[in-house]
Coordinates of C-alpha atoms and ligand atoms in Angstrom, one line a residue:
M1 CA 117.0 8.5 50.4
A2 CA 117.4 10.3 47.1
A3 CA 121.0 10.7 46.0
A4 CA 122.4 14.2 46.0
D5 CA 123.8 15.6 42.8
T6 CA 127.3 16.8 43.9
S7 CA 127.7 19.3 41.1
T8 CA 124.9 21.6 42.2
G9 CA 124.3 20.4 45.8
I10 CA 120.6 20.0 45.0
R11 CA 119.0 16.6 45.8
T12 CA 118.0 14.5 42.7
V13 CA 115.2 12.0 43.0
R14 CA 116.2 8.8 41.1
H15 CA 114.4 5.7 39.8
W16 CA 114.2 2.6 41.9
I17 CA 115.1 -0.5 39.9
D18 CA 116.0 -4.0 41.1
G19 CA 115.8 -3.0 44.8
K20 CA 118.0 0.1 44.7
P21 CA 118.1 3.7 43.6
S22 CA 119.1 4.0 39.9
A23 CA 120.3 7.0 38.0
S24 CA 118.7 7.8 34.7
E25 CA 120.3 7.0 31.4
S26 CA 118.6 10.1 30.0
S27 CA 119.9 13.6 30.7
R28 CA 116.3 14.9 31.1
S29 CA 115.0 16.0 34.4
G30 CA 112.3 18.1 36.1
I31 CA 112.1 20.5 38.9
I32 CA 110.4 19.8 42.2
W33 CA 109.1 23.0 43.7
N34 CA 108.4 23.8 47.3
P35 CA 104.9 25.2 46.8
A36 CA 104.9 27.0 50.1
T37 CA 107.9 29.1 49.3
G38 CA 107.9 29.1 45.5
E39 CA 111.5 27.8 45.5
E40 CA 113.1 25.0 43.6
Q41 CA 113.9 22.3 46.2
A42 CA 115.1 19.2 44.2
H43 CA 115.3 17.7 40.7
V44 CA 113.8 14.5 39.5
D45 CA 115.2 12.2 36.8
F46 CA 113.0 11.7 33.7
A47 CA 113.2 8.2 32.4
S48 CA 114.2 7.3 28.9
V49 CA 112.8 4.4 27.0
E50 CA 115.9 2.4 28.0
D51 CA 115.3 3.2 31.7
V52 CA 111.7 1.9 31.5
D53 CA 113.0 -1.2 29.7
R54 CA 115.5 -1.9 32.5
A55 CA 112.7 -1.6 35.1
V56 CA 110.4 -3.9 33.1
A57 CA 113.2 -6.4 32.6
S58 CA 113.9 -6.4 36.4
A59 CA 110.2 -7.0 37.1
A60 CA 109.9 -9.7 34.5
R61 CA 112.9 -11.5 36.1
A62 CA 111.4 -11.2 39.6
F63 CA 107.9 -12.3 38.6
P64 CA 108.2 -16.2 38.4
E65 CA 109.7 -16.6 41.8
W66 CA 107.3 -14.0 43.4
R67 CA 104.2 -15.7 41.9
A68 CA 105.5 -19.0 43.3
T69 CA 106.0 -17.5 46.8
P70 CA 103.4 -19.0 49.2
L71 CA 100.4 -16.9 50.0
S72 CA 101.3 -17.1 53.7
R73 CA 104.7 -15.6 53.0
R74 CA 103.3 -12.8 50.8
A75 CA 100.8 -12.0 53.6
E76 CA 103.7 -12.0 56.2
I77 CA 105.6 -9.5 54.1
L78 CA 102.5 -7.3 53.8
F79 CA 101.9 -7.4 57.5
K80 CA 105.5 -6.2 57.9
L81 CA 105.0 -3.5 55.4
R82 CA 101.9 -2.4 57.3
E83 CA 104.0 -2.0 60.4
L84 CA 106.7 -0.1 58.6
V85 CA 104.3 2.3 57.0
D86 CA 102.5 2.8 60.3
A87 CA 105.8 3.6 62.0
H88 CA 106.7 6.1 59.3
R89 CA 103.4 7.8 58.9
R90 CA 104.8 11.2 59.8
D91 CA 107.9 10.8 57.6
I92 CA 105.8 10.0 54.6
A93 CA 103.4 12.8 55.4
A94 CA 106.2 15.3 55.8
L95 CA 107.5 14.4 52.3
I96 CA 104.0 14.9 50.9
T97 CA 103.6 18.3 52.6
T98 CA 107.0 19.5 51.4
E99 CA 106.4 18.6 47.8
H100 CA 102.6 18.8 47.4
G101 CA 101.8 21.6 49.8
K102 CA 98.8 20.1 51.6
T103 CA 98.8 20.5 55.4
L104 CA 100.5 17.9 57.5
P105 CA 97.3 16.6 59.2
D106 CA 95.8 16.2 55.7
A107 CA 98.9 14.4 54.5
M108 CA 98.7 12.1 57.6
G109 CA 95.1 11.4 56.6
E110 CA 96.3 10.5 53.1
V111 CA 98.8 8.0 54.5
A112 CA 96.1 6.5 56.8
R113 CA 93.7 6.0 53.8
G114 CA 96.6 4.4 51.8
L115 CA 97.6 2.2 54.7
E116 CA 94.0 0.8 54.7
N117 CA 94.8 -0.8 51.3
I118 CA 97.9 -2.5 52.6
E119 CA 95.8 -3.8 55.5
F120 CA 93.2 -5.1 53.0
A121 CA 95.9 -6.8 51.0
C122 CA 97.2 -8.6 54.2
G123 CA 94.1 -10.8 53.7
I124 CA 95.3 -12.0 50.3
P125 CA 95.0 -15.8 51.2
N126 CA 91.3 -15.2 51.6
L127 CA 90.9 -12.8 48.7
V128 CA 92.2 -15.1 46.0
K129 CA 90.3 -18.1 47.1
G130 CA 88.6 -19.7 44.1
G131 CA 85.4 -21.7 43.9
F132 CA 85.0 -25.5 43.8
S133 CA 82.1 -27.5 42.5
E134 CA 82.2 -31.1 43.4
Q135 CA 80.4 -33.6 41.1
A136 CA 79.7 -31.0 38.3
S137 CA 79.2 -34.2 36.2
R138 CA 79.6 -37.8 37.3
G139 CA 83.1 -38.1 38.7
V140 CA 84.0 -34.6 37.5
D141 CA 84.9 -31.7 39.7
V142 CA 85.3 -28.1 38.4
Y143 CA 87.2 -25.3 40.2
Q144 CA 88.4 -21.8 39.5
I145 CA 91.7 -20.4 40.5
R146 CA 93.0 -16.8 40.2
Q147 CA 96.5 -16.2 38.9
P148 CA 98.6 -13.0 38.7
L149 CA 99.0 -11.3 35.3
G150 CA 102.8 -10.7 35.4
V151 CA 104.4 -7.3 35.1
V152 CA 101.8 -4.5 35.8
A153 CA 102.2 -0.7 35.8
G154 CA 100.6 2.1 37.8
I155 CA 100.7 5.8 36.7
T156 CA 99.7 8.2 39.4
P157 CA 98.7 11.9 39.9
F158 CA 100.3 14.6 41.9
N159 CA 97.4 15.1 44.4
F160 CA 97.9 11.8 46.3
P161 CA 101.5 10.9 46.0
A162 CA 101.4 8.1 48.6
M163 CA 97.7 7.0 48.8
V164 CA 97.1 6.4 45.1
P165 CA 100.3 4.3 44.7
M166 CA 99.1 2.3 47.7
W167 CA 95.7 1.9 46.1
M168 CA 97.5 0.0 43.3
F169 CA 100.6 -1.7 44.5
A170 CA 99.3 -3.3 47.7
T171 CA 96.8 -5.4 45.8
A172 CA 98.9 -5.9 42.7
I173 CA 101.9 -7.3 44.7
A174 CA 99.7 -9.3 47.1
C175 CA 98.2 -11.1 44.1
G176 CA 101.7 -12.1 42.9
N177 CA 102.4 -9.5 40.2
A178 CA 105.6 -7.5 39.8
F179 CA 104.8 -3.7 39.8
I180 CA 106.2 -0.7 38.1
L181 CA 105.1 2.7 39.5
K182 CA 105.4 5.9 37.5
P183 CA 104.5 8.6 40.1
S184 CA 103.8 12.2 39.3
E185 CA 107.0 14.1 38.5
K186 CA 105.7 17.0 40.7
D187 CA 106.0 15.2 44.0
P188 CA 107.9 11.9 43.5
S189 CA 109.8 11.5 46.8
A190 CA 107.1 9.6 48.7
S191 CA 107.2 6.8 46.1
L192 CA 111.0 6.3 46.7
F193 CA 110.5 6.3 50.5
L194 CA 107.8 3.6 50.0
A195 CA 110.1 1.6 47.8
E196 CA 112.6 1.5 50.7
L197 CA 109.9 0.3 53.1
L198 CA 108.8 -2.4 50.7
K199 CA 112.4 -3.6 50.5
R200 CA 112.7 -3.6 54.3
A201 CA 109.5 -5.5 54.6
G202 CA 111.0 -8.3 52.5
V203 CA 109.6 -7.7 49.0
P204 CA 112.2 -9.2 46.7
D205 CA 114.2 -7.0 44.4
G206 CA 112.5 -6.3 41.1
V207 CA 109.0 -7.0 42.5
F208 CA 108.5 -3.2 43.0
N209 CA 110.2 -0.6 40.8
V210 CA 109.7 3.1 40.4
I211 CA 110.3 4.9 37.2
Q212 CA 110.3 8.7 37.4
G213 CA 109.4 11.0 34.6
D214 CA 106.9 12.2 32.1
R215 CA 105.0 11.0 29.0
V216 CA 108.1 9.4 27.6
A217 CA 108.1 6.8 30.4
V218 CA 104.3 6.5 30.3
N219 CA 104.1 5.9 26.6
R220 CA 106.8 3.3 26.8
L221 CA 104.9 1.4 29.5
L222 CA 101.7 1.6 27.4
E223 CA 103.4 -0.2 24.4
H224 CA 105.8 -2.5 26.2
P225 CA 104.9 -6.1 25.4
E226 CA 105.9 -7.4 28.8
V227 CA 103.5 -5.0 30.7
K228 CA 100.2 -6.9 31.0
A229 CA 98.0 -4.3 32.8
V230 CA 98.0 -0.5 33.4
S231 CA 96.3 1.3 36.3
F232 CA 96.1 5.0 35.8
V233 CA 94.7 7.8 38.0
G234 CA 94.9 11.4 36.7
S235 CA 93.0 13.9 34.4
T236 CA 90.4 12.8 31.9
G237 CA 92.3 13.7 28.8
V238 CA 95.3 11.6 29.8
A239 CA 93.1 8.8 31.1
R240 CA 91.5 8.5 27.7
H241 CA 94.9 8.5 26.1
I242 CA 96.1 5.7 28.4
Y243 CA 93.0 3.7 27.9
E244 CA 93.0 3.9 24.1
N245 CA 96.7 3.2 23.7
A246 CA 97.2 0.5 26.3
T247 CA 94.1 -1.4 25.2
R248 CA 95.4 -1.1 21.6
H249 CA 98.5 -2.9 22.8
G250 CA 96.4 -5.7 24.3
K251 CA 96.6 -4.6 27.9
R252 CA 94.1 -4.7 30.7
V253 CA 93.4 -1.1 31.7
Q254 CA 91.6 0.8 34.5
A255 CA 92.0 4.6 33.9
L256 CA 90.5 6.9 36.4
G257 CA 90.0 10.4 35.2
G258 CA 88.9 13.8 36.5
A259 CA 85.8 15.0 38.2
K260 CA 83.2 17.7 38.8
N261 CA 81.6 16.6 42.1
H262 CA 78.3 18.1 43.1
M263 CA 76.8 18.6 46.5
L264 CA 73.0 18.7 46.5
V265 CA 71.5 20.5 49.4
L266 CA 67.7 20.0 49.9
P267 CA 65.6 22.7 51.6
D268 CA 65.3 20.6 54.9
A269 CA 69.1 20.3 55.4
D270 CA 70.7 21.6 58.5
I271 CA 72.4 24.8 57.3
A272 CA 75.4 24.7 59.7
T273 CA 76.2 21.1 58.9
A274 CA 75.9 21.6 55.1
G275 CA 78.0 24.8 55.4
D276 CA 80.7 23.1 57.3
A277 CA 80.7 20.2 54.9
A278 CA 80.8 22.4 51.8
V279 CA 83.7 24.4 52.9
S280 CA 85.7 21.3 54.2
A281 CA 85.1 19.4 50.9
A282 CA 85.7 22.4 48.6
C283 CA 88.8 23.8 50.3
G284 CA 90.5 20.7 51.9
S285 CA 93.8 20.1 50.1
A286 CA 93.2 23.5 48.4
G287 CA 90.5 21.8 46.3
E288 CA 93.1 19.5 44.7
R289 CA 91.2 16.3 45.4
C290 CA 89.4 14.3 42.7
M291 CA 86.5 13.9 45.3
A292 CA 86.5 17.7 46.2
I293 CA 83.1 19.3 46.0
S294 CA 83.3 22.0 43.4
A295 CA 79.6 22.7 42.6
L296 CA 76.9 23.0 45.2
I297 CA 73.3 22.9 44.1
A298 CA 71.0 24.6 46.5
V299 CA 67.4 23.6 46.1
G300 CA 64.6 26.1 46.9
N301 CA 64.9 28.7 49.6
I302 CA 67.9 27.3 51.4
G303 CA 70.2 29.1 48.9
D304 CA 70.5 32.5 50.5
P305 CA 71.2 31.4 54.1
L306 CA 73.5 28.6 52.9
V307 CA 75.6 30.9 50.8
D308 CA 75.9 33.3 53.8
A309 CA 77.0 30.3 56.1
I310 CA 79.6 29.2 53.5
A311 CA 81.0 32.7 53.0
Q312 CA 81.4 33.2 56.7
R313 CA 83.3 29.9 57.1
M314 CA 85.5 30.4 54.0
A315 CA 86.5 33.9 55.1
R316 CA 87.8 32.5 58.4
L317 CA 90.0 29.8 56.9
K318 CA 93.7 30.0 57.9
I319 CA 95.9 29.7 54.9
G320 CA 99.6 29.1 55.2
P321 CA 102.5 26.6 54.7
G322 CA 101.4 23.1 55.2
M323 CA 104.0 22.4 57.9
E324 CA 102.7 25.2 60.0
E325 CA 100.4 24.0 62.7
S326 CA 97.9 26.8 62.3
A327 CA 97.4 26.3 58.6
E328 CA 94.1 24.8 57.5
M329 CA 94.8 25.1 53.8
G330 CA 98.1 25.1 52.0
P331 CA 99.3 26.3 48.6
L332 CA 98.5 24.9 45.1
I333 CA 101.0 22.6 43.4
T334 CA 102.6 25.0 40.9
R335 CA 102.5 28.7 40.0
E336 CA 101.0 27.9 36.6
H337 CA 98.2 25.9 38.2
R338 CA 97.5 28.6 40.8
D339 CA 97.2 31.2 38.0
R340 CA 95.0 29.0 36.0
V341 CA 92.7 28.4 39.0
A342 CA 92.6 32.2 39.7
S343 CA 91.6 32.8 36.1
Y344 CA 88.2 31.1 36.7
V345 CA 87.3 33.8 39.2
E346 CA 88.0 36.5 36.7
N347 CA 86.0 34.7 34.0
A348 CA 83.0 33.8 36.3
A349 CA 82.3 37.5 36.9
A350 CA 82.5 38.2 33.2
E351 CA 80.1 35.3 32.5
G352 CA 77.5 36.6 34.9
A353 CA 78.2 34.7 38.1
T354 CA 78.2 36.6 41.4
V355 CA 81.6 36.6 43.1
I356 CA 80.8 36.4 46.8
L357 CA 84.4 35.8 47.9
D358 CA 87.5 36.4 45.7
G359 CA 90.5 34.4 46.8
R360 CA 92.8 36.5 44.7
Q361 CA 92.3 39.4 47.1
D362 CA 93.8 37.4 50.0
P363 CA 97.2 39.0 50.7
I364 CA 98.8 35.5 50.7
S365 CA 97.9 35.1 47.1
R366 CA 100.4 37.8 46.2
G367 CA 103.4 36.2 48.0
N368 CA 106.1 33.9 46.5
G369 CA 104.4 30.6 47.5
F370 CA 101.7 29.2 45.2
F371 CA 98.8 30.3 47.5
L372 CA 95.3 31.3 46.5
G373 CA 92.6 32.2 49.0
P374 CA 89.2 30.4 48.7
S375 CA 86.6 31.8 46.3
L376 CA 82.8 31.5 46.4
L377 CA 80.8 32.0 43.3
D378 CA 77.0 32.2 43.3
H379 CA 74.4 32.0 40.6
V380 CA 76.6 29.8 38.5
K381 CA 75.0 28.0 35.5
P382 CA 76.0 25.1 33.3
G383 CA 77.7 26.6 30.2
M384 CA 79.9 28.9 32.3
R385 CA 83.6 27.8 32.3
C386 CA 83.7 27.8 36.1
Y387 CA 81.0 25.1 36.0
D388 CA 82.0 23.2 32.9
D389 CA 85.7 22.7 33.7
E390 CA 87.3 20.7 36.4
I391 CA 89.1 23.6 38.2
F392 CA 91.1 21.6 40.8
G393 CA 91.4 24.6 43.2
P394 CA 89.7 26.2 46.2
I395 CA 86.7 27.6 44.3
L396 CA 83.1 26.6 45.1
S397 CA 80.4 27.4 42.6
V398 CA 76.8 27.6 43.8
I399 CA 74.0 26.8 41.4
R400 CA 70.4 27.6 42.3
A401 CA 67.7 25.1 41.4
D402 CA 63.9 25.3 42.1
T403 CA 63.3 21.6 42.4
Y404 CA 65.0 18.3 43.1
D405 CA 64.3 17.2 39.5
E406 CA 66.1 20.2 38.1
A407 CA 69.1 19.6 40.4
L408 CA 69.2 15.9 39.4
R409 CA 69.1 16.8 35.7
I410 CA 72.1 19.1 36.1
I411 CA 74.1 16.4 37.9
N412 CA 73.2 13.6 35.5
E413 CA 73.9 15.8 32.4
N414 CA 77.4 16.6 33.7
P415 CA 80.0 14.5 31.7
Y416 CA 81.8 13.5 34.9
G417 CA 80.4 11.0 37.4
N418 CA 83.0 10.5 40.1
G419 CA 81.4 11.5 43.5
V420 CA 78.3 13.3 44.6
A421 CA 76.8 14.2 48.0
I422 CA 73.3 14.9 49.1
F423 CA 72.5 16.8 52.3
T424 CA 69.0 16.3 53.7
R425 CA 67.2 15.1 56.8
D426 CA 64.8 13.1 54.6
G427 CA 65.8 9.5 54.4
G428 CA 63.3 8.8 51.6
A429 CA 64.7 11.7 49.5
A430 CA 68.3 10.5 50.0
R431 CA 67.3 6.9 49.0
Q432 CA 65.7 8.2 45.9
F433 CA 68.8 10.2 45.0
Q434 CA 71.0 7.2 45.5
F435 CA 68.7 5.4 43.0
D436 CA 68.6 8.3 40.5
A437 CA 72.2 9.7 40.4
E438 CA 74.4 8.6 37.5
V439 CA 77.6 8.8 39.6
G440 CA 79.9 6.1 40.9
M441 CA 80.2 7.1 44.5
I442 CA 77.5 8.7 46.6
G443 CA 77.6 10.4 50.0
I444 CA 74.5 10.8 52.1
N445 CA 75.4 13.7 54.5
V446 CA 79.0 12.7 53.8
P447 CA 80.7 15.2 51.5
I448 CA 83.8 13.1 50.4
P449 CA 82.5 9.5 50.1
V450 CA 85.8 7.8 49.3
P451 CA 85.0 4.1 49.9
V452 CA 86.8 2.1 52.6
S453 CA 89.4 -0.3 51.3
Y454 CA 87.1 -3.3 51.3
Y455 CA 84.8 -1.7 48.7
S456 CA 86.2 -0.4 45.4
F457 CA 86.7 3.2 44.2
G458 CA 85.6 4.4 40.9
G459 CA 83.5 6.9 39.1
W460 CA 81.2 6.6 36.1
K461 CA 81.2 8.3 32.7
A462 CA 84.3 10.5 31.9
S463 CA 85.7 9.7 35.4
L464 CA 86.7 6.2 34.5
F465 CA 87.7 4.3 31.4
G466 CA 87.7 0.6 31.8
D467 CA 85.5 -2.0 33.4
L468 CA 86.8 -2.5 36.9
H469 CA 87.1 0.0 39.7
I470 CA 90.3 0.4 41.7
Y471 CA 91.4 -1.3 44.9
G472 CA 89.2 -3.6 47.1
P473 CA 87.5 -6.7 45.6
E474 CA 87.6 -5.2 42.1
G475 CA 91.3 -4.5 42.5
V476 CA 91.8 -8.2 43.1
Q477 CA 89.8 -9.0 40.0
F478 CA 91.8 -6.5 38.0
Y479 CA 95.2 -7.9 39.0
T480 CA 94.4 -11.5 38.5
R481 CA 92.9 -13.7 35.8
A482 CA 90.6 -16.6 36.3
K483 CA 91.4 -20.1 35.2
V484 CA 88.8 -22.9 35.4
V485 CA 89.9 -26.5 35.8
T486 CA 87.6 -29.4 34.9
S487 CA 89.0 -32.6 36.4
R488 CA 88.3 -36.3 36.4
W489 CA 90.2 -39.2 37.9
P490 CA 88.7 -42.0 35.8
D491 CA 88.7 -45.7 36.5
P492 CA 90.8 -46.9 33.5
G493 CA 88.3 -49.9 33.3
T494 CA 85.5 -47.6 32.2
S495 CA 87.4 -45.6 29.6
K496 CA 86.1 -45.6 26.0
V497 CA 86.3 -43.4 22.9
D498 CA 83.4 -40.9 22.8
L499 CA 83.2 -38.2 20.1
G500 CA 80.1 -36.6 21.5
F501 CA 80.3 -33.1 23.0
P502 CA 80.9 -33.4 26.8
Q503 CA 77.6 -33.4 28.8
S504 CA 77.2 -32.7 32.4
R505 CA 73.9 -34.6 33.2
Ligands
NAD1 P1 97.7 14.3 35.0 O1 96.7 13.6 34.2 O2 98.3 15.6 34.5 O3 98.9 13.3 35.4 C1 98.7 12.1 35.9 C2 99.9 11.2 35.5 O4 100.0 11.1 34.1 C3 101.3 11.7 35.9 O5 102.1 10.6 36.4 C4 101.8 12.4 34.7 O6 103.2 12.3 34.6 C5 101.2 11.5 33.6 N1 101.0 12.3 32.4 C6 100.6 13.6 32.3 N2 100.4 14.0 31.0 C7 100.6 12.9 30.2 C8 100.6 12.6 28.8 N3 100.3 13.6 28.0 N4 100.9 11.4 28.4 C9 101.2 10.4 29.3 N5 101.3 10.6 30.6 C10 101.0 11.8 31.1 O7 97.0 14.6 36.4 P2 97.5 15.4 37.7 O8 97.5 16.8 37.3 O9 98.8 14.8 38.2 O10 96.4 15.1 38.7 C11 95.2 15.8 38.8 C12 94.1 15.1 38.0 O11 93.9 13.7 38.5 C13 92.7 15.7 38.2 O12 92.1 15.7 37.0 C14 92.0 14.8 39.2 O13 90.6 14.8 39.1 C15 92.6 13.5 38.8 N6 92.4 12.5 39.8 C16 91.5 11.5 39.7 C17 91.3 10.6 40.7 C18 90.2 9.6 40.5 O14 90.2 8.7 41.4 N7 89.3 9.6 39.6 C19 92.1 10.6 41.8 C20 93.1 11.6 41.9 C21 93.2 12.5 40.9

């Protein structure tokens, strides 16, 4: 897969341009760590401006023929890709686990949710159907067609190195665009593996390219005149930068940012169910999910028994290398990130929160891998750093509220609006919450409400910059532009000069 650098014997992950691996023209590179051992396991090329330009040129060359390729042929290739990804689920998952650290079953889940997007895109002939109005005026028909944009780019985060690229490229390519992926430099191998599968499925060279690297590559994509649209998923600060710069250069942009997802637990909720859900959603993938629950608001007297239930469950979690079958939670992505996450526990105590469980005390947190045990903080309040910041680690903050209204105000005053979950047995209360919450994705007794692929994914407020959500029907809208045709086949005998504005009645 990735070519080996013979001088050091260490694997180097290259770009993928024009249907093959391509070494960088820059001498810059990054380290890919094994988070479970703390060791360096590979290097990744960092693209120069010239590398990006080569990829864009390849995509621009491939676009005209790809856009002219019949829908049925594009669908056939996507079906083939679906089969290949399905057959290689475990290989992709193993690459994810080795570089990201999440457990193998969790990585398998990531691949499955990404695959859904390829399955959705297999229906492309139906998805780009336009509308047709016969006899909009006498002898005049009007119809709308949707056409691809051209070369489009996707910039993706470390936490879903296969699923988030699939969110983007499946629809983009199905719609007839040529795609350039800039994956996270922290775990880039899955993207190259996917590139090989795309080629084997029959995607023509140049239609899918991968550019490895950092902000140098990203910033070139944002300003390159040939790049017509940019999809981004990552942290809010970078999402804002992407949105502002790419729109300044006239591009269509969807930039999904960070999150602070709440779980609201009403007094009538089942404590065991809510406890299981809170721990699963806070500690799955070591909290490194944009839809992870990081703040739980307990309303009324459910607080004490719920905190007990969560603490018992968290203390029992098995932490270890993601490839080990017994592990329920793996390490964090880098040592720096692990230390930053741990600092929130320290601060929370200083700011007046109660530390019920301190993950730093777990012996595994002191080994060479980037592990950190789960932490549970109680009596957290807005204004404390552990509440205000997106932590992106296995820390759950519990906030106490007396009423539903107080809890709702906290949720709606939060600058983020990605996901939120309510736990209750009261259907009316859940329905009211769905009406009231200023958040893009709502779970009712579902802690991680990532929409299925035939809906679209996206938060509100600081969790998304742009107008369209990602994948699903809004993804098709994002990667195409509408053209409306007004047509008449006049009888030459009735033709005359008419300077009036066209009328339809
Ligand atoms: P990140 O913002 O650091 O990086 C995302 C991408 O942007 C990477 O490809 C990276 O190379 C690039 N990048 C980083 N800094 C840049 C800069 N200054 N200029 C240009 N490009 C830059 O995010 P991450 O740490 O990889 O991922 C975690 C973040 O992503 C969290 O905030 C999480 O909430 C968010 N996320 C959001 C969603 C969502 O759907 N809203 C999904 C997954 C992750």
